[in-house]
Short mmCIF file of C-alpha atoms and ligand atoms in Angstrom, two decimals:
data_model
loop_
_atom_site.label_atom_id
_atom_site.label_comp_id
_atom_site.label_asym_id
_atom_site.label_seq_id
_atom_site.Cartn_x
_atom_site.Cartn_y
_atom_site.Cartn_z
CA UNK A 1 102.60 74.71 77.41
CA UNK A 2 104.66 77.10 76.66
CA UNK A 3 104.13 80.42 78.42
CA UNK A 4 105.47 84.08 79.19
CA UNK A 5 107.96 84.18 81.94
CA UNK A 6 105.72 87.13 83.72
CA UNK A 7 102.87 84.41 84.63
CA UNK A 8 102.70 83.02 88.20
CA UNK A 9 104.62 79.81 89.13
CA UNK A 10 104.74 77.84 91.95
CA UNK A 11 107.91 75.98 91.49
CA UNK A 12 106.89 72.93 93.53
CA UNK A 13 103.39 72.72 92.94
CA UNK A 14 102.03 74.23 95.76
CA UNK A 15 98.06 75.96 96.17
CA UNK A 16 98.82 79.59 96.59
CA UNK A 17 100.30 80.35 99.40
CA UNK A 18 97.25 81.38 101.55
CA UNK A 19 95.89 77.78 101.21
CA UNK A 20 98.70 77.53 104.02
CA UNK A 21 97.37 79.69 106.12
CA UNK A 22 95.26 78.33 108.28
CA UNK A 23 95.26 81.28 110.65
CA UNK A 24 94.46 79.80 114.45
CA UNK A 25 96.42 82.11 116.44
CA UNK A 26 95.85 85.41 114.25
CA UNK A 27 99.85 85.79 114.26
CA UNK A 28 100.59 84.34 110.64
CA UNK A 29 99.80 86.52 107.80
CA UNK A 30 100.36 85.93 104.11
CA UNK A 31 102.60 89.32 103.23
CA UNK A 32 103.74 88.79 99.78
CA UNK A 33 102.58 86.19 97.58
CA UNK A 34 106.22 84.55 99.01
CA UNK A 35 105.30 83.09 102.06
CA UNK A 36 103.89 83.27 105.81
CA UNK A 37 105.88 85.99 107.43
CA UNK A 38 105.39 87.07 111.35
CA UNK A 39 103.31 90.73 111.12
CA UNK A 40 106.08 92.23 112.61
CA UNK A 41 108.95 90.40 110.81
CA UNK A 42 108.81 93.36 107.72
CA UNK A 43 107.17 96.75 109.90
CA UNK A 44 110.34 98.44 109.77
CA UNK A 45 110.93 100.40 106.79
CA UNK A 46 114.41 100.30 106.70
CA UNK A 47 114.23 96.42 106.60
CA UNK A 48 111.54 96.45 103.84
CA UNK A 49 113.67 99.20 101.56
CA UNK A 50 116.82 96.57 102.13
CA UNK A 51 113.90 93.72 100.87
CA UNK A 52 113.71 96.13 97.92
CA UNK A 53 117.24 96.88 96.78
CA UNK A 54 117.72 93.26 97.56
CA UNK A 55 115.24 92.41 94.99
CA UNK A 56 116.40 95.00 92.54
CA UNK A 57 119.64 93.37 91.93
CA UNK A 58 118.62 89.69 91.38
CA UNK A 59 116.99 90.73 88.24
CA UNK A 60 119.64 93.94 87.48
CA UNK A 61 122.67 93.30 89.10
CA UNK A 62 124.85 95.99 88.44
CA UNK A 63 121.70 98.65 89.17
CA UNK A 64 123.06 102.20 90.25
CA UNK A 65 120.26 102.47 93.35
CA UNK A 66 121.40 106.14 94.25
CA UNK A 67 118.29 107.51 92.82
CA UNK A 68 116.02 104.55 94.42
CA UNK A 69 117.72 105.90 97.60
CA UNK A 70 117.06 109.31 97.11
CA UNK A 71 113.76 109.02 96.30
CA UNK A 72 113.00 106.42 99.42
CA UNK A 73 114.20 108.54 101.62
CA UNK A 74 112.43 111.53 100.19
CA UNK A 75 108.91 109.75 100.50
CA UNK A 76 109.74 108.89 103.72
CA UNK A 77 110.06 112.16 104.71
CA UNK A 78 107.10 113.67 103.04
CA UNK A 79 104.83 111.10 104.51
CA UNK A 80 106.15 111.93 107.64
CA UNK A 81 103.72 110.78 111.02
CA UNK A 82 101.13 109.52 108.25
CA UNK A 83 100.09 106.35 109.49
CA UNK A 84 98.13 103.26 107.55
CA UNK A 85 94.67 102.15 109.03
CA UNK A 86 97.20 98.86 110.03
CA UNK A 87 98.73 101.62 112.51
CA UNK A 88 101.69 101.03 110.59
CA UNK A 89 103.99 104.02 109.34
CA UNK A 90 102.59 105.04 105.76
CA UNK A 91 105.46 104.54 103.83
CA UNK A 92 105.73 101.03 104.55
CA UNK A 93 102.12 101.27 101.87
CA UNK A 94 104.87 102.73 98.73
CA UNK A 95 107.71 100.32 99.82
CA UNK A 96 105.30 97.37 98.92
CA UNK A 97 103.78 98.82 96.01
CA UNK A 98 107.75 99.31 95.05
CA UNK A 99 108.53 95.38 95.54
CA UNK A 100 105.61 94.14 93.74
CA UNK A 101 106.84 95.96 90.51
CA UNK A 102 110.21 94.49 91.21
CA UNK A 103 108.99 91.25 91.39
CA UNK A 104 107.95 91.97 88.21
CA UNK A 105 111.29 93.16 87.41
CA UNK A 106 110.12 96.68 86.48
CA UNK A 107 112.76 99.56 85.34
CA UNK A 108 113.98 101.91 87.23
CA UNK A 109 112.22 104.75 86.63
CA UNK A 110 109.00 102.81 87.56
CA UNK A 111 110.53 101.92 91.21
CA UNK A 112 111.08 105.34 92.06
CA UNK A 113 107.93 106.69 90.85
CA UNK A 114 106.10 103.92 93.15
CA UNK A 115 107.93 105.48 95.96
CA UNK A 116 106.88 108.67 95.17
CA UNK A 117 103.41 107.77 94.07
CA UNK A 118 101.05 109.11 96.83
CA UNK A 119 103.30 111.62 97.25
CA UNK A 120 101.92 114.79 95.52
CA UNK A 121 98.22 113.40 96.16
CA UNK A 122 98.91 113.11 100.08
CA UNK A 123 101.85 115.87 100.99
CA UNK A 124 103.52 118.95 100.42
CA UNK A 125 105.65 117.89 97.70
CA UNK A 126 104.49 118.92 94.47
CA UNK A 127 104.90 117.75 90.69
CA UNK A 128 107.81 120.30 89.84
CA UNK A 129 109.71 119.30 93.04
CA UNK A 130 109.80 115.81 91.81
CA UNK A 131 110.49 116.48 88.22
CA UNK A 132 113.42 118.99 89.58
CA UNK A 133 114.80 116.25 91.61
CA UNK A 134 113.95 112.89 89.48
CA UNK A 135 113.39 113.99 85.96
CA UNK A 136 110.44 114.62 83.47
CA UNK A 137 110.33 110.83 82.97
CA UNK A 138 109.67 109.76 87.05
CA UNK A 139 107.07 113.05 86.92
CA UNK A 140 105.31 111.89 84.41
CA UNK A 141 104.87 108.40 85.94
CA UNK A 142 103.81 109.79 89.44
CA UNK A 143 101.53 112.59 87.71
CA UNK A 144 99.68 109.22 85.58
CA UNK A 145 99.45 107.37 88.66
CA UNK A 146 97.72 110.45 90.72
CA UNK A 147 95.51 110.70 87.84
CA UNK A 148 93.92 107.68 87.74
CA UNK A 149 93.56 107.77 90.85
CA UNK A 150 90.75 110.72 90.68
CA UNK A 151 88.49 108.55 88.38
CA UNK A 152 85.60 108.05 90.30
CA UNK A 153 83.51 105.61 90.72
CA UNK A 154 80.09 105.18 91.62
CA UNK A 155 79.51 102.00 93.58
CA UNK A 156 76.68 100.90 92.22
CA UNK A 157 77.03 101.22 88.82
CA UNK A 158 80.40 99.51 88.91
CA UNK A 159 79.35 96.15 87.45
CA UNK A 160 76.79 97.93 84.66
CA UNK A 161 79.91 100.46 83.37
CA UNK A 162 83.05 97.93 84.40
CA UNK A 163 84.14 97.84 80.18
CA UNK A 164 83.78 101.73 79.90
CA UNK A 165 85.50 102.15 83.29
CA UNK A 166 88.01 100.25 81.72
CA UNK A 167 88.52 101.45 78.82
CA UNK A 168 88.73 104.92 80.23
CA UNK A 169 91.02 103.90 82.80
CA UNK A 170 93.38 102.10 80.04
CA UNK A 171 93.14 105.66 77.64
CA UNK A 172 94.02 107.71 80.52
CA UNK A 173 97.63 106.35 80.97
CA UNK A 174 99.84 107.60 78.40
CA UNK A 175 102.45 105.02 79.56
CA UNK A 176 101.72 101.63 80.22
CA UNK A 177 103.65 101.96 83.57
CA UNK A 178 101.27 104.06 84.67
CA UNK A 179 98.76 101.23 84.65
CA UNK A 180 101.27 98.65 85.98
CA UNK A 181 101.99 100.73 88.96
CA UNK A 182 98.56 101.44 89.87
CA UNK A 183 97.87 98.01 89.67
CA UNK A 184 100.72 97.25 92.31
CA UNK A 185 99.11 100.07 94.41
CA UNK A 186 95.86 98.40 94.57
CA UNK A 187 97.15 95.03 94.81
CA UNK A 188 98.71 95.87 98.33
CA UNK A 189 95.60 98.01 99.10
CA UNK A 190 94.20 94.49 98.70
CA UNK A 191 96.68 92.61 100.84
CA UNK A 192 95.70 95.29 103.34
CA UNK A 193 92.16 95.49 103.06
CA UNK A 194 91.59 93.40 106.37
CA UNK A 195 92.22 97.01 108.08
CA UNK A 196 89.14 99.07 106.22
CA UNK A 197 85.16 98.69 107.23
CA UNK A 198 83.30 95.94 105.76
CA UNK A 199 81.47 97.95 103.41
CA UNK A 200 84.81 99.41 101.88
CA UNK A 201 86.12 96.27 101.83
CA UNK A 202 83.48 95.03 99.92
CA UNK A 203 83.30 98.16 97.60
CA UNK A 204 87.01 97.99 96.73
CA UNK A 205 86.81 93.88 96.14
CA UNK A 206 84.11 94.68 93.39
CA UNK A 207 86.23 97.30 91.80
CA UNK A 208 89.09 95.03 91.89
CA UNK A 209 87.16 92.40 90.50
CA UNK A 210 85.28 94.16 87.63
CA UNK A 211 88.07 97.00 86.65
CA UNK A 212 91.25 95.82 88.06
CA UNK A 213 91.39 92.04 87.97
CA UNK A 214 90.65 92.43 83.58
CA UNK A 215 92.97 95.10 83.33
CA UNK A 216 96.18 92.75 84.58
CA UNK A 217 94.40 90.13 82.81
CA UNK A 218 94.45 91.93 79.31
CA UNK A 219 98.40 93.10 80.10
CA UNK A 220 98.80 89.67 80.55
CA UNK A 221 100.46 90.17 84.09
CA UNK A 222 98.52 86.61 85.55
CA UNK A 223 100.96 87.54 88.46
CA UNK A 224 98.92 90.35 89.66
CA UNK A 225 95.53 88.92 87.86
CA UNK A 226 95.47 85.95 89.95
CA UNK A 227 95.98 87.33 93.26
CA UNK A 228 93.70 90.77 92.57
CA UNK A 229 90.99 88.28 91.86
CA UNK A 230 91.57 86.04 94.85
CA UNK A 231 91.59 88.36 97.38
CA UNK A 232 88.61 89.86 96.04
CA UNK A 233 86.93 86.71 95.90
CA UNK A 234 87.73 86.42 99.87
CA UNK A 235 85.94 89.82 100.70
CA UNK A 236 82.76 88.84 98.32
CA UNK A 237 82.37 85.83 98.84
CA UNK A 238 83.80 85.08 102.27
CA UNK A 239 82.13 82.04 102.58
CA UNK A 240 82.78 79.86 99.59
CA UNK A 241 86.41 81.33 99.69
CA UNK A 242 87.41 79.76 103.29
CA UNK A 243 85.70 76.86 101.95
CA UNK A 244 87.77 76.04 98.81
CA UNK A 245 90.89 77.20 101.26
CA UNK A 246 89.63 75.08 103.56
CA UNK A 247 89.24 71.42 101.13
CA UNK A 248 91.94 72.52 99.36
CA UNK A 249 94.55 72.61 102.57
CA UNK A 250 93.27 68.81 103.32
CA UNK A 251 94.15 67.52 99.96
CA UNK A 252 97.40 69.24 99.32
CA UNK A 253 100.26 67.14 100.49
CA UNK A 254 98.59 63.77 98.53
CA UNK A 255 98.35 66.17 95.18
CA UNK A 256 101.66 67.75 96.06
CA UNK A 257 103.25 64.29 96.09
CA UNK A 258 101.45 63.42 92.42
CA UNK A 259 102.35 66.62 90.91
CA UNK A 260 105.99 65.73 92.09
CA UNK A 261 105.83 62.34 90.53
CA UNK A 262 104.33 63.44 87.13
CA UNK A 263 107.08 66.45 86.39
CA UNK A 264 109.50 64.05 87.21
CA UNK A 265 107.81 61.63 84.23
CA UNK A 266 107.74 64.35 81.95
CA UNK A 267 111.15 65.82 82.67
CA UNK A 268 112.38 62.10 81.57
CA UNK A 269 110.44 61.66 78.48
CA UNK A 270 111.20 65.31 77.17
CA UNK A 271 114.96 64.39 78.12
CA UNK A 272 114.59 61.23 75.71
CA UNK A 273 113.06 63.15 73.28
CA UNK A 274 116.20 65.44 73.35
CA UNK A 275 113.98 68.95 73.80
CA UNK A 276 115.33 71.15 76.13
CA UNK A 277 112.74 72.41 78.42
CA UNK A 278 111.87 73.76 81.53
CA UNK A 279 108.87 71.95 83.61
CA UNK A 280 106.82 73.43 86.62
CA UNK A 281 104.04 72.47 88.52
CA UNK A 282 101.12 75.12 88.98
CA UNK A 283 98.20 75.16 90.98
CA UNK A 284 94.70 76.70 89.70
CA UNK A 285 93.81 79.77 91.97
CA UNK A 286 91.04 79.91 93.94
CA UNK A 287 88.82 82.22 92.09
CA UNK A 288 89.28 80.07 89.01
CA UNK A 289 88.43 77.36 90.75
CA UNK A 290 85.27 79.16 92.22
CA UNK A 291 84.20 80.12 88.76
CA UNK A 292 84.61 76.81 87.41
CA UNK A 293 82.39 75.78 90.06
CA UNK A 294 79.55 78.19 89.78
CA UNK A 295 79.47 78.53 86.14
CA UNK A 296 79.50 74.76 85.26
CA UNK A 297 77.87 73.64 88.41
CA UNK A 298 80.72 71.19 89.53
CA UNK A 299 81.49 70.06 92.69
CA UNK A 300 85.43 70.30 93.91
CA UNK A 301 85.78 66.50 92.79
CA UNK A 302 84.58 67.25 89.34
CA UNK A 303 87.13 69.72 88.41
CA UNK A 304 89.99 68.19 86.81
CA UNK A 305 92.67 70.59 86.33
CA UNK A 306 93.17 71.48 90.20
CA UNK A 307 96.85 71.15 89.14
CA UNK A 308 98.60 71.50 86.23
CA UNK A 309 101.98 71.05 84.77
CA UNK A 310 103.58 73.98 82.67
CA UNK A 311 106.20 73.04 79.77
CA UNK A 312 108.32 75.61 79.00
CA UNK A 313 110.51 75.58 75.94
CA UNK A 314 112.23 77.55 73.62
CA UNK A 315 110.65 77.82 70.42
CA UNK A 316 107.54 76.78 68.44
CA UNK A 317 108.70 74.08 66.81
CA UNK A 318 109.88 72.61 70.01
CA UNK A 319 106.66 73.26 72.10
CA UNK A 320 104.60 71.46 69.09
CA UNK A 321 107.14 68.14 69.88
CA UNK A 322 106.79 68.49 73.46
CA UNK A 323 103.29 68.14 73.01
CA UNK A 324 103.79 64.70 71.07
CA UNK A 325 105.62 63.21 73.44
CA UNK A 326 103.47 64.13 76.11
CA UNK A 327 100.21 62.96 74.04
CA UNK A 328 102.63 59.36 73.34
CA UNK A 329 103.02 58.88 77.39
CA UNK A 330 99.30 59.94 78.10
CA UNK A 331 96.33 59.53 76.63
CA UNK A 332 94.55 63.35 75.91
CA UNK A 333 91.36 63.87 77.33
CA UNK A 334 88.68 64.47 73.81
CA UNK A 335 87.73 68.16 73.17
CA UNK A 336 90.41 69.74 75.72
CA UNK A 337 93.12 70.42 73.63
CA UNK A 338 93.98 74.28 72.87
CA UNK A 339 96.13 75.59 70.58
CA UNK A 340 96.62 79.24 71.20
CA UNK A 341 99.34 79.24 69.11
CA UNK A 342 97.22 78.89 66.11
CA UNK A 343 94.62 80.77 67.70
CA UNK A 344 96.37 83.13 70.41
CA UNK A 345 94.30 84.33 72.85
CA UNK A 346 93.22 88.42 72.67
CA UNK A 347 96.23 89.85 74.96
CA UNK A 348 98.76 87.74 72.75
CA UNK A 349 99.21 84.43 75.09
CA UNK A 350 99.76 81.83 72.71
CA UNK A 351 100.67 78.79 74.25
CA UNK A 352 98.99 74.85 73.97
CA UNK A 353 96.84 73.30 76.55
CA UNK A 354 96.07 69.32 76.94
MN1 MN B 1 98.84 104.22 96.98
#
């Protein structure tokens, strides 16, 4: 019930956002995780860095961006007339990669390095230049990042080696930023994959899936887990994906208007109870869903926890009381109760589930 403030939230209780998209004229586009934006509302770069600082200083207000600047304006540069398979200019590809990890409120030094990350791999610029102009610190980050991005992988085997790939991937990043950026790079590589030939896009959706997906998982970033795994789930298994986005569309504004209802309840009781707390709705992705499905052999209707509400409080003792007062008001459902307090799970989530 209680839970790390990384983890993904829909405030209102909404399906992830691409459940919305029901894409009839080929205009709307899912661009963030945030909403349905036009394709063109966010092409310009200059717009998108603004997005950026923007986001910067909700989570560090008083943030000196000179640097941020600097290096923006460097990568733009350097990239030059490279241009995305989307046509589009190819900084707009670091700019993204930059606002993910500031949606994940990410220091400094990691925003810059994002900038700068394809940098030495793609251009002219090399690893001195940036440490001369950034710091050891931001050339360390970038040189990670290029790094693991040389690992290769062989296609085929991907599924057979995914734990050593992984475990070679997580002892060849010195710095755990290093890992969070790449997984920001390859999260908009992913929001982009529409762009790349069907058997890349397939290629990249197992890697995501198998190295990528367990990687965010074990960080305990569910922000990045949950859409790395959905989008790959749309490129492997196209069908069953627009299928659950599909059913799950049609019943959204009945369960929106339950899950509005029941936090409502629960914000009451807990108020009676006198336990602070902060309650949210959240909506099961579509992958977990999917698996759900295929491993149990349920049907959509079967599946009870489509929705859920999320508790959050501020201490143990207070999580433990929120759960009695919950389990008072309703009636908990015999052998699903978790306590991964007790128990916390192997990436340190501890939390309770009923
Ligand atoms: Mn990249």
């Amino acid at each position: 019930m209680s839970e790390n403030k990384t983890t993904y939230e829909s405030l209102d209780g909404k399906i992830a956002p691409e459940a919305l998209l029901k894409d009839t004229r080929g205009k709307l586009q899912m661009v963030d995780g945030h909403g349905i934006k036009q394709e063109a509302d966010y092409d310009d770069p200059d717009k998108l860095y603004g997005m950026l600082i923007a986001r910067i200083q909700k989570y560090h207000p008083s943030a000196d961006v000179t640097q941020i600047e600097k290096a923006y304006n460097l990568a733009k540069k350097a990239h030059g007339d490279q241009k995305r398979k989307s046509g589009e200019p190819y900084i707009i590809h670091p700019l993204w990669v930059a606002i993910i990890l500031a949606d994940l409120e990410m220091d400094k030094e990691t925003i810059i390095a994002a900038l700068l990350h394809d940098v030495v791999e793609d251009t002219v610029m090399t690893d001195e230049e940036i440490k001369e102009e950034f710091g050891p610190e931001v050339a360390l980050l970038v040189d990670g990042v290029t790094k693991l991005g040389q690992i290769a992988y062989d296609a085929d085997k991907i599924e057979v080696q995914a734990e050593n790939l992984r475990k070679m991937f997580l002892a060849m990043a010195k710095d755990i930023r290093v890992i969070i950026i790449k997984l920001a790079d390859r999260l908009h590589n992913m929001r982009t994959l529409k762009y790349m030939k069907p058997e890349k896009q397939k290629e990249k959706a197992r890697e995501t899936m198998d190295i990528y997906a367990p990687i965010a998982q074990r960080l305990g970033i569910s922000k990045l887990k949950i859409e790395l795994e959905d989008l790959s789930l749309k490129y492997l298994e196209p069908e069953a994906y627009y299928d659950l986005v599909e059913k799950i569309a049609v019943r959204k504004s009945a369960r929106d208007a339950y899950v509005h209802r029941l936090m409502n309840d629960v914000e009451a009781c807990l108020k009676d109870a006198g336990i602070k707390a902060t309650v949210m709705g959240r909506a099961k992705h579509f992958f977990s869903i999917y698996k759900k499905m295929v491993n149990q052999n349920k049907t959509l209707d079967q599946i009870y926890d489509l929705f859920a509400i999320r508790i959050i409080v501020d201490d143990v003792k207070d999580c433990y009381a929120a759960l009695g007062v919950i389990h008072e008001k309703y009636k908990p459902i015999p052998g699903r109760f978790k306590d991964y307090i007790a128990m916390p799970k192997p990436n340190m989530y501890q939390s309770l589930h009923t």
